[in-house]
Coordinates of C-alpha atoms and ligand atoms in Angstrom, one line a residue:
Chain L
M3 CA 1.3 23.8 19.5
R4 CA 3.1 20.4 20.4
Q5 CA 6.0 19.3 17.9
P6 CA 4.4 17.2 14.6
G7 CA 5.6 13.4 15.5
Q8 CA 7.8 11.5 12.8
V9 CA 7.0 8.9 10.5
I10 CA 8.9 5.7 10.1
V11 CA 8.3 3.1 7.7
I12 CA 9.0 -0.7 8.3
T13 CA 9.9 -1.9 5.0
S14 CA 12.0 -5.2 4.0
G15 CA 11.9 -5.8 0.1
K16 CA 11.4 -9.3 1.2
G17 CA 8.2 -10.9 2.4
G18 CA 7.9 -12.8 6.3
V19 CA 11.2 -12.0 7.6
G20 CA 9.1 -10.1 10.3
K21 CA 7.8 -6.4 9.2
T22 CA 5.1 -6.9 10.8
T23 CA 5.7 -8.1 13.9
A24 CA 8.3 -5.5 14.5
T25 CA 5.6 -2.5 13.7
A26 CA 3.5 -4.1 16.3
N27 CA 6.6 -4.8 19.0
I28 CA 7.9 -1.6 18.3
G29 CA 4.7 0.7 18.4
T30 CA 4.0 -0.6 21.3
A31 CA 7.2 -0.5 23.7
L32 CA 7.4 3.4 22.2
A33 CA 3.9 3.2 24.0
L34 CA 4.5 1.4 27.0
L35 CA 6.9 4.5 27.4
G36 CA 4.3 6.7 27.6
H37 CA 4.1 8.5 23.8
R38 CA 1.3 8.6 21.6
V39 CA 1.9 6.4 18.7
A40 CA -0.3 5.3 15.0
L41 CA 0.6 2.4 13.4
V42 CA -0.7 1.9 10.4
D43 CA -1.1 -0.9 8.1
A44 CA 0.2 -0.3 4.3
D45 CA -0.7 -4.2 3.7
I46 CA -3.7 -3.8 1.6
G47 CA -6.0 -7.1 0.9
L48 CA -3.2 -8.7 2.8
R49 CA -3.7 -7.2 6.3
N50 CA -2.1 -8.2 9.2
L51 CA -1.0 -6.0 11.5
D52 CA -4.9 -6.0 13.3
V53 CA -5.0 -9.5 13.8
V54 CA -1.4 -9.6 15.4
M55 CA -2.0 -6.6 17.3
G56 CA -5.3 -8.7 18.8
L57 CA -7.5 -5.7 16.9
E58 CA -9.0 -7.4 14.3
N59 CA -12.7 -7.5 15.6
R60 CA -12.8 -3.9 16.4
I61 CA -12.5 -2.7 13.0
V62 CA -14.7 0.0 11.3
Y63 CA -13.4 2.1 8.6
D64 CA -9.7 0.6 7.6
L65 CA -7.2 3.2 5.4
V66 CA -9.2 3.0 2.2
D67 CA -12.6 4.3 3.6
V68 CA -10.1 6.8 5.1
V69 CA -9.2 7.8 1.6
E70 CA -12.2 7.6 -0.1
G71 CA -13.9 9.7 2.3
F72 CA -16.0 7.7 3.6
A73 CA -14.7 8.0 7.1
R74 CA -12.1 10.9 8.9
V75 CA -8.9 9.6 10.3
R76 CA -10.6 9.4 14.0
Q77 CA -13.1 7.1 13.5
A78 CA -11.0 5.0 11.7
L79 CA -8.2 4.3 14.4
I80 CA -8.9 1.8 16.9
K81 CA -7.8 2.0 20.3
D82 CA -5.3 -0.1 21.6
K83 CA -7.2 -2.4 23.6
R84 CA -3.8 -2.8 26.6
F85 CA -1.8 0.0 26.2
E86 CA -2.8 3.9 26.8
G87 CA -2.2 6.5 23.4
L88 CA -1.6 3.2 21.2
Y89 CA -3.7 3.2 18.3
L90 CA -4.1 1.4 14.9
L91 CA -5.4 2.6 11.6
P92 CA -5.5 -0.9 10.1
A93 CA -6.0 -1.7 6.0
A94 CA -9.1 -3.3 3.7
Q95 CA -8.9 -6.5 3.7
T96 CA -11.0 -7.0 0.2
R97 CA -9.6 -4.2 -1.9
D98 CA -6.1 -4.1 -3.6
K99 CA -3.2 -1.8 -3.3
S100 CA -4.4 0.8 -6.0
A101 CA -7.3 1.4 -4.0
V102 CA -4.8 4.2 -2.0
S103 CA -2.6 6.6 -3.5
P104 CA 1.0 7.4 -2.6
L105 CA -0.3 11.4 -2.6
Q106 CA -3.4 9.6 -0.1
M107 CA -1.2 7.7 2.0
K108 CA 1.1 10.9 2.6
S109 CA -1.6 13.3 3.6
V110 CA -3.3 11.1 6.4
C111 CA 0.4 10.4 7.2
D112 CA 0.5 13.8 8.3
E113 CA -2.6 14.4 9.4
L114 CA -1.2 11.7 11.9
K115 CA 1.7 12.8 13.2
A116 CA 0.0 16.5 13.9
D117 CA -2.1 14.2 16.8
F118 CA 0.9 11.5 17.1
D119 CA 4.6 11.3 18.4
F120 CA 5.3 8.2 16.4
V121 CA 3.6 6.9 13.1
I122 CA 4.5 3.5 12.7
V123 CA 4.0 2.3 9.0
D124 CA 4.0 -1.6 8.0
S125 CA 4.6 -1.7 4.6
P126 CA 4.1 -5.0 2.6
A127 CA 6.4 -7.0 0.9
G128 CA 7.9 -5.8 -2.9
I129 CA 8.8 -2.3 -4.5
E130 CA 5.6 -2.3 -6.5
Q131 CA 2.8 0.3 -5.5
G132 CA 2.1 -1.1 -1.6
F133 CA 5.8 0.2 -1.0
R134 CA 5.7 3.4 -2.7
N135 CA 2.9 4.1 -1.0
A136 CA 3.7 2.9 2.5
I137 CA 6.5 5.1 2.2
A138 CA 5.1 7.9 0.9
G139 CA 4.1 9.5 4.0
A140 CA 7.8 8.4 6.3
E141 CA 10.9 10.9 6.9
R142 CA 12.8 7.6 8.7
A143 CA 12.7 3.6 7.0
V144 CA 13.7 0.9 8.8
I145 CA 14.3 -2.0 6.8
V146 CA 14.1 -5.8 8.3
T147 CA 15.9 -8.6 7.2
T148 CA 16.8 -11.7 8.1
P149 CA 20.3 -13.0 7.9
E150 CA 19.5 -15.2 4.4
V151 CA 21.3 -14.5 1.4
A152 CA 18.4 -13.6 -0.6
A153 CA 16.7 -11.5 2.4
V154 CA 20.0 -9.2 2.5
R155 CA 19.6 -9.0 -1.8
D156 CA 16.2 -8.0 -1.3
A157 CA 17.1 -5.0 1.9
D158 CA 19.9 -3.3 -0.1
R159 CA 17.6 -3.4 -3.3
I160 CA 14.9 -1.7 -1.0
I161 CA 18.0 0.7 0.4
G162 CA 19.4 1.9 -2.8
L163 CA 15.1 2.9 -3.7
L164 CA 14.7 4.7 -0.5
E165 CA 18.2 6.7 -0.8
A166 CA 16.6 7.4 -4.5
D167 CA 13.9 8.7 -2.8
G168 CA 15.8 10.8 -0.5
M169 CA 15.2 8.9 2.5
A170 CA 17.9 10.2 5.0
E171 CA 19.7 7.7 6.3
P172 CA 17.8 4.5 6.8
Q173 CA 18.3 1.9 9.9
L174 CA 18.9 -1.8 10.2
I175 CA 16.7 -4.7 12.0
L176 CA 18.5 -8.0 11.3
N177 CA 15.4 -10.4 12.5
R178 CA 15.4 -13.6 13.9
I179 CA 19.4 -14.4 14.7
R180 CA 19.4 -18.1 15.9
H181 CA 22.9 -17.6 18.0
Q182 CA 23.4 -21.2 17.6
M183 CA 23.8 -21.2 14.5
V184 CA 26.2 -18.3 14.0
R185 CA 28.6 -19.4 17.0
R186 CA 28.5 -22.6 14.1
G187 CA 29.3 -20.4 11.6
D188 CA 26.1 -21.7 9.9
M189 CA 24.1 -18.3 10.1
M190 CA 25.0 -15.6 7.7
D191 CA 28.2 -13.6 9.3
I192 CA 26.2 -10.2 11.7
D193 CA 29.6 -8.6 10.0
D194 CA 29.3 -9.1 6.3
V195 CA 25.7 -8.0 6.6
I196 CA 26.2 -5.2 8.2
E197 CA 29.0 -4.3 5.9
I198 CA 26.7 -5.3 2.3
L199 CA 24.1 -3.2 3.7
A200 CA 26.9 0.0 5.0
I201 CA 23.5 1.0 6.9
D202 CA 23.4 1.6 10.7
L203 CA 22.7 -1.0 13.3
L204 CA 18.7 -0.4 15.2
G205 CA 18.8 -3.6 16.8
I206 CA 19.3 -7.2 16.5
V207 CA 15.7 -9.3 17.4
P208 CA 16.6 -13.5 18.4
E209 CA 14.8 -15.9 17.0
D210 CA 12.4 -16.5 20.1
E211 CA 8.9 -19.2 19.8
A212 CA 7.3 -16.4 22.0
I213 CA 7.3 -13.9 18.9
I214 CA 4.8 -17.1 17.0
V215 CA 2.6 -17.1 20.5
S216 CA 2.3 -13.6 20.7
T217 CA 1.6 -13.1 17.2
N218 CA -1.2 -15.7 17.4
R219 CA -2.7 -14.3 20.9
G220 CA -2.6 -10.9 19.3
D221 CA -0.4 -9.9 22.2
P222 CA 2.9 -8.2 20.9
A223 CA 5.7 -9.8 22.8
V224 CA 7.5 -7.1 23.9
T225 CA 4.3 -7.4 27.1
S226 CA 6.1 -10.3 28.3
S227 CA 9.3 -9.2 30.1
A228 CA 10.2 -13.3 29.4
S229 CA 11.0 -12.7 25.3
R230 CA 13.6 -11.7 24.6
A231 CA 13.4 -11.1 21.4
G232 CA 10.4 -8.8 23.2
L233 CA 13.4 -7.4 24.7
A234 CA 15.5 -6.6 21.6
F235 CA 11.8 -4.7 20.1
K236 CA 12.3 -2.3 23.9
N237 CA 15.9 -1.9 23.3
I238 CA 15.1 -0.6 19.6
A239 CA 12.2 1.3 20.6
R240 CA 14.5 3.2 22.8
R241 CA 17.2 3.9 20.3
L242 CA 14.0 4.7 18.1
R243 CA 13.6 7.8 20.2
G244 CA 16.9 8.9 20.1
E245 CA 18.7 6.8 23.6
V246 CA 22.1 5.0 23.8
V247 CA 21.7 1.4 24.2
P248 CA 23.8 -1.3 24.5
F249 CA 23.4 -4.5 22.0
L250 CA 21.8 -7.9 24.3
Q251 CA 24.4 -9.7 25.8
L252 CA 24.2 -12.4 23.5
D253 CA 25.4 -10.0 20.7
E254 CA 29.0 -9.0 22.4
A255 CA 29.2 -12.7 23.3
R256 CA 28.6 -13.6 19.5
G257 CA 30.9 -10.6 18.9
L258 CA 33.7 -11.5 20.6
L259 CA 33.4 -15.1 19.3
A260 CA 33.0 -13.7 15.6
R261 CA 36.1 -11.8 16.3
L262 CA 37.7 -15.5 18.0
S263 CA 37.0 -17.8 15.1
R264 CA 38.1 -15.3 12.6
I265 CA 41.6 -14.7 14.9
M266 CA 41.4 -19.0 14.6
K267 CA 40.8 -19.3 11.2
L268 CA 43.3 -16.4 10.0
S269 CA 45.8 -19.0 12.2
S270 CA 45.0 -22.0 10.5
G271 CA 45.1 -20.3 7.1
Chain W
M68 CA -13.2 15.2 -37.3
R69 CA -14.0 16.9 -33.7
A70 CA -13.1 14.9 -30.6
V71 CA -15.7 13.5 -28.9
G72 CA -17.1 16.5 -26.1
T73 CA -18.3 16.3 -22.8
S74 CA -21.9 16.5 -23.9
D75 CA -21.4 13.8 -26.2
R76 CA -19.7 11.4 -23.9
A77 CA -22.8 12.5 -20.8
R78 CA -25.1 11.1 -23.5
R79 CA -23.1 8.2 -24.6
T80 CA -22.6 6.9 -20.2
G81 CA -26.0 8.2 -19.9
P82 CA -28.8 5.2 -20.2
A83 CA -25.5 2.7 -19.2
R84 CA -26.1 4.5 -16.3
T85 CA -29.7 2.9 -15.9
G86 CA -30.1 0.6 -18.9
G87 CA -28.0 -2.2 -16.3
K88 CA -30.9 -3.3 -14.4
G89 CA -30.7 -4.8 -12.1
R90 CA -27.0 -5.6 -12.6
E91 CA -24.7 -4.6 -10.0
E92 CA -22.2 -1.7 -11.0
P93 CA -19.8 -1.3 -8.7
E94 CA -18.1 2.2 -9.6
I95 CA -22.2 3.5 -9.4
L96 CA -22.5 1.7 -6.6
E97 CA -19.4 3.6 -4.7
G98 CA -20.6 6.6 -5.9
L99 CA -24.3 6.2 -4.5
A100 CA -22.4 4.3 -1.1
R101 CA -20.1 7.4 -0.6
D102 CA -22.8 10.0 -1.9
I103 CA -24.9 8.8 0.8
V104 CA -21.8 8.5 3.6
S105 CA -21.2 12.1 2.5
R106 CA -24.4 12.9 3.9
L107 CA -24.5 10.8 7.1
S108 CA -22.8 12.7 10.8
A109 CA -21.1 9.6 12.3
T110 CA -19.8 10.6 15.4
L111 CA -17.6 7.0 15.9
F112 CA -14.5 8.2 17.0
A113 CA -11.7 6.0 18.2
E114 CA -12.2 6.3 22.1
D115 CA -16.0 4.6 21.0
D116 CA -15.0 0.8 21.4
V117 CA -17.2 -2.0 19.2
P118 CA -19.7 -2.8 22.1
V119 CA -19.7 -6.8 22.5
F120 CA -22.6 -8.5 21.8
A121 CA -24.5 -10.3 24.6
R122 CA -25.0 -14.0 24.1
T123 CA -27.7 -15.9 25.4
R124 CA -26.1 -19.2 26.3
G125 CA -28.1 -23.2 26.7
E126 CA -32.2 -23.3 26.4
P127 CA -33.5 -21.1 24.3
A128 CA -37.0 -19.2 25.5
T129 CA -40.2 -20.7 24.8
E130 CA -42.1 -19.5 21.9
A131 CA -44.9 -18.5 24.4
E132 CA -42.5 -16.1 26.1
E133 CA -40.5 -14.4 23.5
P134 CA -42.6 -11.3 21.6
P135 CA -42.7 -11.2 18.3
L136 CA -39.5 -9.9 16.9
A137 CA -39.9 -6.2 16.1
G138 CA -41.3 -5.3 12.5
R139 CA -41.8 -8.8 11.5
P140 CA -45.4 -10.0 10.7
R141 CA -46.3 -13.2 13.0
A142 CA -46.7 -15.8 10.6
G143 CA -50.2 -17.2 9.3
E144 CA -51.6 -13.5 10.2
D145 CA -53.4 -11.4 7.5
V146 CA -50.6 -9.0 7.4
V147 CA -50.5 -5.5 5.8
T148 CA -46.7 -5.1 6.0
R149 CA -45.3 -1.6 4.4
R150 CA -41.2 -2.0 4.6
E151 CA -40.6 1.8 3.8
R152 CA -37.4 2.3 1.4
P153 CA -34.5 1.8 3.6
D154 CA -34.1 4.9 4.7
L155 CA -30.4 6.5 4.3
S156 CA -31.4 10.3 5.4
G157 CA -28.9 9.5 8.5
E158 CA -31.1 9.3 10.5
T159 CA -30.4 7.5 14.5
P160 CA -32.3 4.5 14.1
P161 CA -34.8 4.1 17.1
A162 CA -34.8 1.8 19.9
R163 CA -31.1 2.9 21.0
A164 CA -30.7 2.1 24.9
A165 CA -27.4 3.2 25.4
G166 CA -25.5 2.0 27.9
R167 CA -28.7 -0.1 29.3
E168 CA -28.2 -3.4 31.4
S169 CA -23.9 -3.7 32.1
G170 CA -21.4 -2.1 30.0
F171 CA -20.8 -4.3 27.3
R172 CA -24.7 -3.6 25.7
R173 CA -23.4 -0.6 24.8
D174 CA -24.6 1.0 21.5
L175 CA -22.2 3.2 19.1
P176 CA -22.9 6.6 19.8
A177 CA -26.1 8.3 19.2
G178 CA -26.1 9.9 15.5
G179 CA -23.6 7.6 15.2
R180 CA -24.4 4.9 11.6
P181 CA -21.3 4.7 10.5
V182 CA -21.3 2.0 8.3
L183 CA -23.9 1.8 6.0
R184 CA -23.1 1.1 2.3
A185 CA -25.8 1.0 -0.4
L186 CA -26.0 -2.1 -2.5
D187 CA -28.4 -0.8 -5.5
P188 CA -29.3 2.3 -5.9
A189 CA -32.5 0.8 -8.5
G190 CA -33.6 -0.9 -5.2
T191 CA -35.1 -4.1 -7.3
D192 CA -37.1 -7.3 -5.6
R193 CA -34.7 -10.5 -6.4
P194 CA -34.7 -13.5 -4.7
A195 CA -32.3 -14.8 -1.9
L196 CA -28.4 -14.5 -3.1
L197 CA -26.7 -18.0 -3.2
V198 CA -22.9 -18.6 -2.2
R199 CA -21.6 -22.3 -2.8
G200 CA -18.4 -22.5 -0.9
T201 CA -16.5 -20.7 1.2
V202 CA -15.3 -17.2 1.5
R203 CA -12.2 -16.7 1.8
S204 CA -10.0 -13.8 3.2
G205 CA -10.0 -11.0 0.7
R206 CA -13.8 -11.8 -0.1
Q207 CA -16.6 -9.4 -0.2
V208 CA -20.0 -10.6 -1.2
R209 CA -22.5 -7.9 -1.5
H210 CA -26.1 -8.9 -2.6
N211 CA -29.0 -6.4 -2.3
G212 CA -31.2 -9.6 -0.7
D213 CA -30.6 -11.9 1.9
I214 CA -27.5 -13.8 1.5
V215 CA -27.5 -17.3 2.0
V216 CA -24.0 -19.4 1.7
L217 CA -23.2 -23.2 1.6
G218 CA -20.4 -23.3 3.5
D219 CA -18.2 -21.1 6.0
V220 CA -17.6 -17.1 6.0
N221 CA -13.5 -17.2 7.3
P222 CA -11.9 -14.5 8.8
G223 CA -10.5 -11.7 6.7
A224 CA -14.5 -12.1 4.3
Q225 CA -17.4 -10.2 4.5
V226 CA -20.6 -10.8 3.9
V227 CA -23.0 -7.6 3.2
A228 CA -26.7 -8.3 2.5
A229 CA -29.5 -5.5 2.3
R230 CA -31.6 -7.9 4.5
D231 CA -30.9 -11.5 6.0
I232 CA -27.9 -13.7 6.0
V233 CA -28.1 -16.8 6.6
V234 CA -24.6 -18.9 6.5
M235 CA -25.3 -23.0 6.2
G236 CA -21.7 -23.1 7.7
T237 CA -19.6 -21.7 10.5
L238 CA -19.5 -17.9 10.2
R239 CA -16.2 -16.4 11.2
G240 CA -15.7 -13.4 9.5
M241 CA -17.2 -10.3 9.3
A242 CA -21.1 -10.0 8.4
H243 CA -23.3 -7.4 7.9
A244 CA -26.8 -8.1 7.6
G245 CA -28.8 -4.8 6.7
A246 CA -26.9 -2.9 4.9
T247 CA -29.1 -0.1 3.6
G248 CA -31.1 0.7 6.8
D249 CA -33.0 -2.4 8.1
H250 CA -32.6 -3.4 11.6
T251 CA -35.2 -6.1 12.3
A252 CA -32.7 -7.9 9.1
V253 CA -31.5 -10.9 11.2
V254 CA -27.6 -13.3 10.7
A255 CA -28.3 -16.9 11.6
A256 CA -25.4 -19.2 10.7
F257 CA -25.2 -23.3 11.6
R258 CA -21.9 -22.2 14.3
L259 CA -21.9 -18.5 14.9
C260 CA -18.9 -16.8 15.5
P261 CA -17.9 -13.9 13.7
T262 CA -15.1 -11.7 13.8
Q263 CA -17.6 -8.7 14.0
L264 CA -21.8 -8.4 13.6
R265 CA -23.6 -6.0 11.9
I266 CA -26.8 -5.0 11.5
A267 CA -28.2 -2.0 10.1
S268 CA -25.3 0.8 11.6
Y269 CA -24.7 -1.3 15.0
V270 CA -21.7 -3.0 15.3
A271 CA -20.7 -5.7 18.0
R272 CA -17.7 -7.9 18.6
P273 CA -17.5 -11.1 20.6
P274 CA -17.4 -11.7 24.3
E275 CA -14.2 -12.6 24.7
E276 CA -14.5 -15.0 27.4
P277 CA -13.2 -17.9 27.5
G278 CA -15.0 -21.6 26.1
G279 CA -15.7 -20.0 22.6
H280 CA -18.7 -20.5 21.1
P281 CA -21.6 -22.6 21.4
E282 CA -22.1 -25.9 19.4
Y283 CA -25.8 -25.3 18.6
P284 CA -27.1 -23.1 15.6
E285 CA -27.5 -19.3 16.5
L286 CA -29.6 -16.2 15.7
A287 CA -27.6 -12.2 15.5
L288 CA -30.5 -9.4 15.9
V289 CA -31.4 -6.6 17.3
R290 CA -33.2 -5.9 20.1
D291 CA -33.4 -3.3 22.5
G292 CA -31.1 -0.6 20.5
V293 CA -28.4 -3.9 20.9
V294 CA -27.2 -6.6 19.2
V295 CA -28.3 -9.6 20.9
V296 CA -27.7 -13.3 20.1
R297 CA -29.1 -16.5 20.7
P298 CA -29.8 -20.6 19.8
L299 CA -31.6 -20.7 16.8
T300 CA -35.1 -22.7 17.1
T301 CA -37.4 -23.3 14.1
G302 CA -39.9 -21.6 16.3
M303 CA -38.0 -18.2 15.8
L304 CA -37.5 -18.7 12.7
S305 CA -41.2 -19.2 11.8
R306 CA -41.2 -15.7 13.7
L307 CA -39.1 -14.4 11.2
G308 CA -42.2 -14.6 9.0
P309 CA -42.6 -16.3 5.6
D310 CA -42.7 -12.7 3.6
S311 CA -39.6 -11.5 5.3
L312 CA -37.6 -13.4 3.2
S313 CA -38.0 -11.4 -0.1
S314 CA -36.7 -8.2 0.0
D315 CA -39.0 -5.6 -2.1
P316 CA -38.0 -2.5 -0.3
V317 CA -42.2 -1.2 -2.2
S318 CA -45.2 -0.4 -0.8
S319 CA -46.5 -4.0 -0.2
T320 CA -50.2 -6.2 1.1
I321 CA -49.6 -9.6 1.5
R322 CA -52.4 -12.1 2.5
R323 CA -51.4 -15.9 4.2
G324 CA -53.4 -17.7 6.1
P325 CA -57.0 -19.6 5.8
Ligands
LIG176 N1 12.2 -12.9 16.3 C1 11.8 -14.0 15.5 N2 11.5 -15.6 16.3 C2 10.1 -16.0 15.5 N3 9.4 -16.2 14.7 C3 9.4 -14.6 14.3 C4 10.5 -13.9 14.6 N4 10.4 -12.7 13.7 C5 8.9 -12.9 12.9 N5 8.4 -14.1 12.8 C6 7.5 -14.8 12.7 O1 8.4 -15.0 11.1 C7 6.8 -14.7 10.5 C8 6.5 -13.6 9.9 O2 6.5 -12.8 10.1 P1 5.9 -11.2 9.3 O3 4.7 -11.0 9.3 O4 6.1 -9.9 10.6 O5 6.8 -10.7 8.4 P2 6.8 -9.6 7.4 O6 7.7 -9.1 7.2 O7 5.7 -8.9 7.6 O8 5.7 -10.3 6.4 P3 4.7 -10.1 4.9 O9 5.7 -9.3 4.3 O10 4.0 -11.2 4.5 O11 3.8 -8.9 5.2 C9 5.2 -14.5 11.2 O12 5.1 -16.0 11.5 C10 6.1 -13.8 12.5 O13 5.5 -14.5 13.9
LIG177 MG1 2.7 -8.1 7.3

């Protein structure tokens, strides 16, 4: 018998910081690495993951159909059109979060992890029932934030809620980093973000136009070798499965620059 | 004073269930739908992709070449229609043609009848439902009869009818005609570029060909067990039959013509 897989929730607190983008790209990257992966869209009523994956027109059943007994999990799973071993369990679009309970969500996740190496749950924004559902079946959490004060504040709140819930060691993805802005000192310092949140850094994803193009085309950025964000997500996928992967070159340059500028600030101040 | 017993409650709710004649009561509908689906032995697995619908482009066939639409009376004929109650027994619909005519005309696997929904337990005869304005993402319009939309149906929106669906605008979302099992139902749209089409238990998605949808009205129907899309002509509409716009589910005799 195979070993059960792990259920990882991607969450943030603040909306629009890149949870769905991260779920699609990390999931696809893990499938590219040969794993069996199920993506679960827990954003009932505002589903996006199917669109980002380019699978919207293949949906027959959704998560709500499964919990209401209209369909079995296997029937609702949509096979990805590009990669072997990659599946999507879509959310319902015409219902709302109250259609699913945390307990039901947990049993769906438990069923999935018997069949998959990774089950990745795309959480809705907020701290209400949708969030509660999304984390219910997860044993690992990945927090996505952008380097903005408000997003970091919300991420901090989420980490607190997860800790209170007994979730072990959530990890952090810093998304939409603009290196020029960081260099100019116009963007929140990455070290400061990590210092505030005090959790492990899983990856830094640069701002990348390729993300917008790929999102609109329904083709995750990791499928293109030209995308820097895609490369960052590939590295994140490898770290998730336990590999030690150095952070991207630019991040190192940034670290050096930050240290330099701090030294200069010290000497000038 | 005593607590309200179960039997009291049952009696109180009893008449409300049957007395709500013609009005849609979501809870009852959902319950019934679940009932039906639990009786279905749906076998659509992830391995079975939703087939692509076939699209005929350009000049439509003339009326002479075109046989009458299955199960529909011809206009102007003396006809006796026996329209059965929607068959919800879970039996496989006829005219399956799995895998016929190239890969993309594939039907759902035999026995797969995954998407049928009960729309009205009473099965009353009703006029078409007219929807004014855009049906936006997240909204589902359901009706036990025909649905006419005076506007667009956007991606993420669903229109589900027991009979035909006509969109007097652009259909971009999902349309499910004949949702209680009538595979002679059709979907017509001024511009037909749906996310997905369903007719009875047949499910199809648009081909991923470049060029998109044509700039003329189209009609989708089930022919030989697959969903096909054709240019919509007035000739085609007349062959649907004047009486077929009624959603009478019981046997009836209709006399027309001279
Ligand atoms: N690294 C990036 N570079 C450029 N654009 C990005 C990046 N990450 C995300 N985006 C864009 O940001 C927007 C929001 O992303 P996404 O939908 O993934 O966020 P979300 O957290 O899932 O949002 P919601 O809270 O609404 O579910 C999208 O338009 C996406 O294309
Ligand atoms: Mg999202």
